[in-house]
PDB file of C-alpha atoms and ligand atoms in Angstrom:
ATOM      1  CA  MET A 162       0.417 -38.640 -26.865  1.00  0.00           C
ATOM      2  CA  ALA A 163       3.349 -40.781 -27.834  1.00  0.00           C
ATOM      3  CA  GLY A 164       4.928 -39.602 -31.023  1.00  0.00           C
ATOM      4  CA  MET A 165       3.222 -36.211 -30.911  1.00  0.00           C
ATOM      5  CA  LYS A 166       5.568 -33.320 -31.597  1.00  0.00           C
ATOM      6  CA  VAL A 167       5.437 -31.100 -28.519  1.00  0.00           C
ATOM      7  CA  LYS A 168       6.754 -27.566 -28.713  1.00  0.00           C
ATOM      8  CA  ALA A 169       9.025 -26.391 -25.942  1.00  0.00           C
ATOM      9  CA  TYR A 170       8.584 -23.090 -24.094  1.00  0.00           C
ATOM     10  CA  LYS A 171      10.988 -20.335 -24.941  1.00  0.00           C
ATOM     11  CA  GLU A 172      12.643 -18.032 -22.423  1.00  0.00           C
ATOM     12  CA  GLN A 173      11.287 -14.524 -22.900  1.00  0.00           C
ATOM     13  CA  THR A 174      13.258 -11.278 -22.832  1.00  0.00           C
ATOM     14  CA  PHE A 175      11.979  -8.140 -21.128  1.00  0.00           C
ATOM     15  CA  ASP A 176      13.738  -5.152 -22.619  1.00  0.00           C
ATOM     16  CA  GLN A 177      11.824  -2.521 -20.645  1.00  0.00           C
ATOM     17  CA  LEU A 178      13.267  -3.587 -17.289  1.00  0.00           C
ATOM     18  CA  HIS A 179      16.345  -1.358 -17.200  1.00  0.00           C
ATOM     19  CA  GLY A 180      16.506   1.647 -14.915  1.00  0.00           C
ATOM     20  CA  LEU A 181      13.623   0.813 -12.602  1.00  0.00           C
ATOM     21  CA  GLU A 182      13.219   2.915  -9.482  1.00  0.00           C
ATOM     22  CA  GLY A 183      14.348   1.081  -6.342  1.00  0.00           C
ATOM     23  CA  ILE A 184      14.860  -2.249  -8.124  1.00  0.00           C
ATOM     24  CA  SER A 185      18.383  -2.426  -9.527  1.00  0.00           C
ATOM     25  CA  ASP A 186      19.458  -3.805 -12.892  1.00  0.00           C
ATOM     26  CA  ASP A 187      21.590  -6.375 -11.020  1.00  0.00           C
ATOM     27  CA  GLN A 188      18.564  -7.511  -9.044  1.00  0.00           C
ATOM     28  CA  ILE A 189      16.569  -7.905 -12.252  1.00  0.00           C
ATOM     29  CA  ALA A 190      19.418  -9.739 -14.040  1.00  0.00           C
ATOM     30  CA  GLU A 191      19.696 -12.280 -11.233  1.00  0.00           C
ATOM     31  CA  HIS A 192      15.932 -12.682 -11.110  1.00  0.00           C
ATOM     32  CA  LEU A 193      15.756 -13.281 -14.868  1.00  0.00           C
ATOM     33  CA  LYS A 194      18.274 -16.116 -14.470  1.00  0.00           C
ATOM     34  CA  LEU A 195      16.003 -17.756 -11.912  1.00  0.00           C
ATOM     35  CA  TYR A 196      13.077 -17.340 -14.293  1.00  0.00           C
ATOM     36  CA  ALA A 197      15.089 -19.026 -17.062  1.00  0.00           C
ATOM     37  CA  GLY A 198      15.512 -22.018 -14.749  1.00  0.00           C
ATOM     38  CA  TYR A 199      11.739 -22.452 -14.554  1.00  0.00           C
ATOM     39  CA  VAL A 200      11.396 -22.437 -18.341  1.00  0.00           C
ATOM     40  CA  LYS A 201      14.080 -25.131 -18.583  1.00  0.00           C
ATOM     41  CA  GLN A 202      12.447 -27.208 -15.862  1.00  0.00           C
ATOM     42  CA  VAL A 203       9.003 -27.032 -17.485  1.00  0.00           C
ATOM     43  CA  ASN A 204      10.467 -28.225 -20.772  1.00  0.00           C
ATOM     44  CA  ALA A 205      12.515 -30.960 -19.087  1.00  0.00           C
ATOM     45  CA  LEU A 206       9.572 -32.230 -17.047  1.00  0.00           C
ATOM     46  CA  ASN A 207       7.280 -32.337 -20.049  1.00  0.00           C
ATOM     47  CA  GLU A 208       9.895 -34.254 -21.999  1.00  0.00           C
ATOM     48  CA  GLN A 209      10.526 -36.724 -19.183  1.00  0.00           C
ATOM     49  CA  LEU A 210       6.853 -37.333 -18.495  1.00  0.00           C
ATOM     50  CA  THR A 211       6.105 -37.762 -22.192  1.00  0.00           C
ATOM     51  CA  GLY A 212       8.989 -40.227 -22.339  1.00  0.00           C
ATOM     52  CA  MET A 213       7.645 -42.222 -19.405  1.00  0.00           C
ATOM     53  CA  LEU A 214       4.206 -42.400 -20.985  1.00  0.00           C
ATOM     54  CA  ALA A 215       5.693 -43.534 -24.291  1.00  0.00           C
ATOM     55  CA  LYS A 216       7.617 -46.301 -22.520  1.00  0.00           C
ATOM     56  CA  GLY A 217       4.517 -47.505 -20.697  1.00  0.00           C
ATOM     57  CA  LYS A 218       5.890 -46.237 -17.369  1.00  0.00           C
ATOM     58  CA  ALA A 219       3.088 -43.807 -16.538  1.00  0.00           C
ATOM     59  CA  SER A 220       1.877 -45.185 -13.230  1.00  0.00           C
ATOM     60  CA  GLY A 221       0.505 -43.496 -10.142  1.00  0.00           C
ATOM     61  CA  LYS A 222       2.433 -46.036  -8.068  1.00  0.00           C
ATOM     62  CA  ASP A 223       5.746 -45.066  -9.666  1.00  0.00           C
ATOM     63  CA  PRO A 224       7.351 -42.552  -7.250  1.00  0.00           C
ATOM     64  CA  GLU A 225       9.330 -40.886 -10.038  1.00  0.00           C
ATOM     65  CA  PHE A 226       6.220 -40.402 -12.180  1.00  0.00           C
ATOM     66  CA  ALA A 227       4.262 -39.077  -9.193  1.00  0.00           C
ATOM     67  CA  GLU A 228       6.981 -36.671  -8.053  1.00  0.00           C
ATOM     68  CA  MET A 229       7.520 -35.214 -11.513  1.00  0.00           C
ATOM     69  CA  THR A 230       3.775 -34.843 -11.985  1.00  0.00           C
ATOM     70  CA  ARG A 231       3.455 -33.016  -8.666  1.00  0.00           C
ATOM     71  CA  ARG A 232       6.258 -30.673  -9.674  1.00  0.00           C
ATOM     72  CA  LEU A 233       4.402 -29.523 -12.799  1.00  0.00           C
ATOM     73  CA  GLY A 234       2.288 -26.994 -10.875  1.00  0.00           C
ATOM     74  CA  PHE A 235       5.351 -25.517  -9.193  1.00  0.00           C
ATOM     75  CA  GLU A 236       7.491 -25.251 -12.322  1.00  0.00           C
ATOM     76  CA  TYR A 237       4.702 -24.112 -14.654  1.00  0.00           C
ATOM     77  CA  ASN A 238       3.515 -21.349 -12.354  1.00  0.00           C
ATOM     78  CA  GLY A 239       7.137 -20.434 -11.597  1.00  0.00           C
ATOM     79  CA  MET A 240       7.490 -19.727 -15.315  1.00  0.00           C
ATOM     80  CA  ILE A 241       4.059 -18.197 -15.926  1.00  0.00           C
ATOM     81  CA  LEU A 242       3.935 -15.867 -12.916  1.00  0.00           C
ATOM     82  CA  HIS A 243       7.423 -14.506 -13.643  1.00  0.00           C
ATOM     83  CA  GLU A 244       6.323 -13.704 -17.221  1.00  0.00           C
ATOM     84  CA  TYR A 245       3.384 -11.725 -15.856  1.00  0.00           C
ATOM     85  CA  TYR A 246       5.547 -10.094 -13.174  1.00  0.00           C
ATOM     86  CA  PHE A 247       8.353  -8.906 -15.448  1.00  0.00           C
ATOM     87  CA  SER A 248       5.928  -7.636 -18.062  1.00  0.00           C
ATOM     88  CA  ASN A 249       3.909  -5.562 -15.578  1.00  0.00           C
ATOM     89  CA  LEU A 250       7.032  -3.586 -14.605  1.00  0.00           C
ATOM     90  CA  ARG A 251       8.590  -0.640 -16.448  1.00  0.00           C
ATOM     91  CA  GLY A 252      10.692   2.438 -15.779  1.00  0.00           C
ATOM     92  CA  ALA A 253       9.242   5.972 -15.670  1.00  0.00           C
ATOM     93  CA  ALA A 254       5.884   4.555 -14.621  1.00  0.00           C
ATOM     94  CA  GLU A 255       2.781   6.408 -13.487  1.00  0.00           C
ATOM     95  CA  PRO A 256       2.125   6.093  -9.738  1.00  0.00           C
ATOM     96  CA  ARG A 257      -1.558   5.172 -10.207  1.00  0.00           C
ATOM     97  CA  PRO A 258      -3.858   3.947 -12.936  1.00  0.00           C
ATOM     98  CA  SER A 259      -5.689   6.714 -14.767  1.00  0.00           C
ATOM     99  CA  PRO A 260      -8.804   7.594 -12.738  1.00  0.00           C
ATOM    100  CA  ARG A 261     -10.956   7.286 -15.875  1.00  0.00           C
ATOM    101  CA  SER A 262      -9.672   3.807 -16.742  1.00  0.00           C
ATOM    102  CA  ALA A 263     -11.870   0.716 -16.513  1.00  0.00           C
ATOM    103  CA  LEU A 264      -9.299  -0.652 -14.065  1.00  0.00           C
ATOM    104  CA  ALA A 265      -9.675   2.294 -11.690  1.00  0.00           C
ATOM    105  CA  GLN A 266     -13.448   1.957 -11.861  1.00  0.00           C
ATOM    106  CA  ALA A 267     -13.367  -1.796 -11.200  1.00  0.00           C
ATOM    107  CA  LEU A 268     -10.995  -1.339  -8.237  1.00  0.00           C
ATOM    108  CA  THR A 269     -13.107   1.440  -6.769  1.00  0.00           C
ATOM    109  CA  GLU A 270     -16.266  -0.637  -7.116  1.00  0.00           C
ATOM    110  CA  VAL A 271     -14.877  -3.425  -4.910  1.00  0.00           C
ATOM    111  CA  PHE A 272     -12.474  -1.619  -2.589  1.00  0.00           C
ATOM    112  CA  GLY A 273     -14.066   1.833  -2.305  1.00  0.00           C
ATOM    113  CA  SER A 274     -11.002   3.588  -3.732  1.00  0.00           C
ATOM    114  CA  ILE A 275      -7.711   2.853  -5.445  1.00  0.00           C
ATOM    115  CA  GLU A 276      -5.926   3.816  -2.216  1.00  0.00           C
ATOM    116  CA  GLN A 277      -7.900   1.210  -0.257  1.00  0.00           C
ATOM    117  CA  TRP A 278      -7.120  -1.434  -2.863  1.00  0.00           C
ATOM    118  CA  GLN A 279      -3.419  -0.535  -2.676  1.00  0.00           C
ATOM    119  CA  THR A 280      -3.462  -0.719   1.132  1.00  0.00           C
ATOM    120  CA  ASP A 281      -4.881  -4.235   0.897  1.00  0.00           C
ATOM    121  CA  PHE A 282      -2.428  -5.358  -1.814  1.00  0.00           C
ATOM    122  CA  GLN A 283       0.577  -3.950   0.039  1.00  0.00           C
ATOM    123  CA  ALA A 284      -0.538  -5.450   3.349  1.00  0.00           C
ATOM    124  CA  MET A 285      -0.588  -8.859   1.670  1.00  0.00           C
ATOM    125  CA  GLY A 286       2.901  -8.178   0.329  1.00  0.00           C
ATOM    126  CA  ASP A 287       4.094  -7.707   3.878  1.00  0.00           C
ATOM    127  CA  MET A 288       2.794 -11.111   4.984  1.00  0.00           C
ATOM    128  CA  ARG A 289       5.302 -13.629   6.253  1.00  0.00           C
ATOM    129  CA  GLY A 290       6.425 -16.337   3.893  1.00  0.00           C
ATOM    130  CA  ILE A 291       7.407 -16.636   0.260  1.00  0.00           C
ATOM    131  CA  GLY A 292       4.949 -16.310  -2.569  1.00  0.00           C
ATOM    132  CA  TRP A 293       3.075 -13.863  -4.703  1.00  0.00           C
ATOM    133  CA  VAL A 294       0.408 -11.205  -4.351  1.00  0.00           C
ATOM    134  CA  ILE A 295      -1.894 -11.120  -7.348  1.00  0.00           C
ATOM    135  CA  LEU A 296      -4.814  -8.927  -8.369  1.00  0.00           C
ATOM    136  CA  PHE A 297      -7.208 -11.204 -10.226  1.00  0.00           C
ATOM    137  CA  GLU A 298     -10.436 -10.742 -12.118  1.00  0.00           C
ATOM    138  CA  ASP A 299     -13.090 -13.427 -11.854  1.00  0.00           C
ATOM    139  CA  PRO A 300     -14.179 -13.666 -15.504  1.00  0.00           C
ATOM    140  CA  ALA A 301     -17.609 -14.967 -14.462  1.00  0.00           C
ATOM    141  CA  THR A 302     -18.507 -11.907 -12.369  1.00  0.00           C
ATOM    142  CA  GLN A 303     -15.893  -9.273 -13.395  1.00  0.00           C
ATOM    143  CA  ARG A 304     -15.141  -8.903  -9.689  1.00  0.00           C
ATOM    144  CA  LEU A 305     -11.544  -7.965  -8.820  1.00  0.00           C
ATOM    145  CA  SER A 306      -9.827  -9.483  -5.785  1.00  0.00           C
ATOM    146  CA  ASN A 307      -6.350  -9.659  -4.247  1.00  0.00           C
ATOM    147  CA  HIS A 308      -4.895 -13.080  -3.486  1.00  0.00           C
ATOM    148  CA  TRP A 309      -1.897 -14.515  -1.690  1.00  0.00           C
ATOM    149  CA  VAL A 310      -0.201 -17.419  -3.469  1.00  0.00           C
ATOM    150  CA  THR A 311       2.190 -19.593  -1.490  1.00  0.00           C
ATOM    151  CA  LEU A 312       5.249 -20.839  -3.429  1.00  0.00           C
ATOM    152  CA  HIS A 313       3.985 -20.541  -7.026  1.00  0.00           C
ATOM    153  CA  GLN A 314       0.925 -22.714  -7.058  1.00  0.00           C
ATOM    154  CA  ASP A 315      -0.969 -22.759  -3.772  1.00  0.00           C
ATOM    155  CA  GLY A 316      -3.883 -20.347  -3.757  1.00  0.00           C
ATOM    156  CA  VAL A 317      -4.358 -19.592  -7.456  1.00  0.00           C
ATOM    157  CA  PRO A 318      -8.127 -19.435  -8.120  1.00  0.00           C
ATOM    158  CA  ALA A 319      -8.712 -21.650 -11.166  1.00  0.00           C
ATOM    159  CA  GLY A 320      -9.603 -19.762 -14.311  1.00  0.00           C
ATOM    160  CA  PHE A 321      -9.204 -16.304 -12.767  1.00  0.00           C
ATOM    161  CA  LYS A 322      -7.416 -13.719 -14.885  1.00  0.00           C
ATOM    162  CA  PRO A 323      -4.210 -12.270 -13.378  1.00  0.00           C
ATOM    163  CA  LEU A 324      -4.064  -8.480 -13.791  1.00  0.00           C
ATOM    164  CA  LEU A 325      -1.180  -7.406 -11.575  1.00  0.00           C
ATOM    165  CA  VAL A 326       1.428  -9.861 -10.327  1.00  0.00           C
ATOM    166  CA  MET A 327       3.949  -9.094  -7.563  1.00  0.00           C
ATOM    167  CA  ASP A 328       6.737 -11.502  -6.633  1.00  0.00           C
ATOM    168  CA  VAL A 329       7.414 -11.486  -2.888  1.00  0.00           C
ATOM    169  CA  TRP A 330       9.945 -14.278  -2.703  1.00  0.00           C
ATOM    170  CA  GLU A 331      13.104 -13.067  -1.014  1.00  0.00           C
ATOM    171  CA  HIS A 332      15.045 -13.627  -4.240  1.00  0.00           C
ATOM    172  CA  ALA A 333      12.978 -10.800  -5.765  1.00  0.00           C
ATOM    173  CA  PHE A 334      14.537  -8.145  -3.526  1.00  0.00           C
ATOM    174  CA  MET A 335      17.449  -9.375  -1.385  1.00  0.00           C
ATOM    175  CA  ARG A 336      20.150  -7.994  -3.627  1.00  0.00           C
ATOM    176  CA  ASP A 337      18.716  -4.499  -3.021  1.00  0.00           C
ATOM    177  CA  TYR A 338      17.124  -4.854   0.418  1.00  0.00           C
ATOM    178  CA  LYS A 339      17.539  -6.791   3.645  1.00  0.00           C
ATOM    179  CA  ALA A 340      15.253  -9.695   4.518  1.00  0.00           C
ATOM    180  CA  THR A 341      13.537  -7.390   7.006  1.00  0.00           C
ATOM    181  CA  GLU A 342      12.950  -4.699   4.371  1.00  0.00           C
ATOM    182  CA  LYS A 343      10.316  -6.403   2.253  1.00  0.00           C
ATOM    183  CA  ALA A 344       7.934  -3.467   2.741  1.00  0.00           C
ATOM    184  CA  LYS A 345      10.512  -1.176   1.086  1.00  0.00           C
ATOM    185  CA  TYR A 346      10.659  -3.482  -1.926  1.00  0.00           C
ATOM    186  CA  VAL A 347       6.852  -3.534  -2.109  1.00  0.00           C
ATOM    187  CA  GLU A 348       6.859   0.268  -2.169  1.00  0.00           C
ATOM    188  CA  ALA A 349       9.497   0.208  -4.916  1.00  0.00           C
ATOM    189  CA  PHE A 350       7.372  -2.253  -6.881  1.00  0.00           C
ATOM    190  CA  PHE A 351       4.541   0.287  -6.807  1.00  0.00           C
ATOM    191  CA  ARG A 352       6.795   2.938  -8.369  1.00  0.00           C
ATOM    192  CA  ASN A 353       7.363   0.740 -11.439  1.00  0.00           C
ATOM    193  CA  ILE A 354       3.978  -0.654 -12.416  1.00  0.00           C
ATOM    194  CA  ASP A 355       3.002  -0.519 -16.080  1.00  0.00           C
ATOM    195  CA  TRP A 356      -0.661   0.377 -15.575  1.00  0.00           C
ATOM    196  CA  GLN A 357      -1.392   0.221 -19.284  1.00  0.00           C
ATOM    197  CA  ILE A 358      -0.440  -3.466 -19.302  1.00  0.00           C
ATOM    198  CA  VAL A 359      -2.662  -4.081 -16.280  1.00  0.00           C
ATOM    199  CA  GLU A 360      -5.505  -2.249 -18.031  1.00  0.00           C
ATOM    200  CA  ARG A 361      -4.962  -4.280 -21.203  1.00  0.00           C
ATOM    201  CA  ARG A 362      -5.123  -7.542 -19.253  1.00  0.00           C
ATOM    202  CA  LEU A 363      -8.453  -6.389 -17.836  1.00  0.00           C
ATOM    203  CA  GLN A 364      -9.803  -5.519 -21.299  1.00  0.00           C
ATOM    204  CA  ASP A 365      -8.536  -8.595 -23.127  1.00  0.00           C
ATOM    205  CA  GLU A 366     -10.578 -11.764 -23.116  1.00  0.00           C
ATOM    206  CA  ALA A 367      -7.630 -13.647 -21.585  1.00  0.00           C
ATOM    207  CA  ALA A 368      -4.670 -12.030 -19.853  1.00  0.00           C
ATOM    208  CA  VAL A 369      -2.034 -12.560 -22.483  1.00  0.00           C
ATOM    209  CA  ARG A 370       1.532 -12.922 -21.237  1.00  0.00           C
ATOM    210  CA  PRO A 371       4.666 -12.837 -23.322  1.00  0.00           C
ATOM    211  CA  ALA A 372       5.224 -16.501 -24.010  1.00  0.00           C
ATOM    212  CA  ALA A 373       6.084 -18.358 -27.131  1.00  0.00           C
ATOM    213  CA  ALA A 374       6.694 -21.918 -28.037  1.00  0.00           C
ATOM    214  CA  ALA A 375      10.003 -22.419 -29.790  1.00  0.00           C
TER     215      ALA A 375
HETATM  216 FE1  FE2 B  64      10.822 -14.650  -8.556  1.00  0.00          FE
END
């Protein structure tokens, strides 16, 4: 609404990301800069679109209005998915969720075993193209499922709760690995998963990510 005071998003810091196994600090630092760009773009787009509305320029026939509106999904999910991704990584991580955890039980229910779930998730990570692999929970049925998301926004099931988020854009690994070595990066990702965060996202009503309005 015109005149409404809208809070901007604030770039988050992720202090637990140093010393990961197989994902270098340089790789993370570069990746965090890209993430910061998405936060800036979300804020800029919101400001510009609010400005257009206030000036009576909100029109579906206006190419500038339409293009900026279409970009919202890309920039928002570029910000949001990175916040989930960085916060589900940590050093000195356990290789698997605790077998007694609700997460392990939910995975086993759908996939037969944690190993089978991991095979499926990693196979998706090895798919061609840039995007994300995400373990979601359908809040309506509590069913867990793995999904491929192209770019940042194509393939996200509406209202599903993200539990584990893996970035498989080339920018996520090409400082440490070659373009042809994505599978190595995916294996490294699995050595740095904060399973307690994943478990907490499953338990919480909504999967809370570190985000704050400035
Ligand atoms: Fe990324």
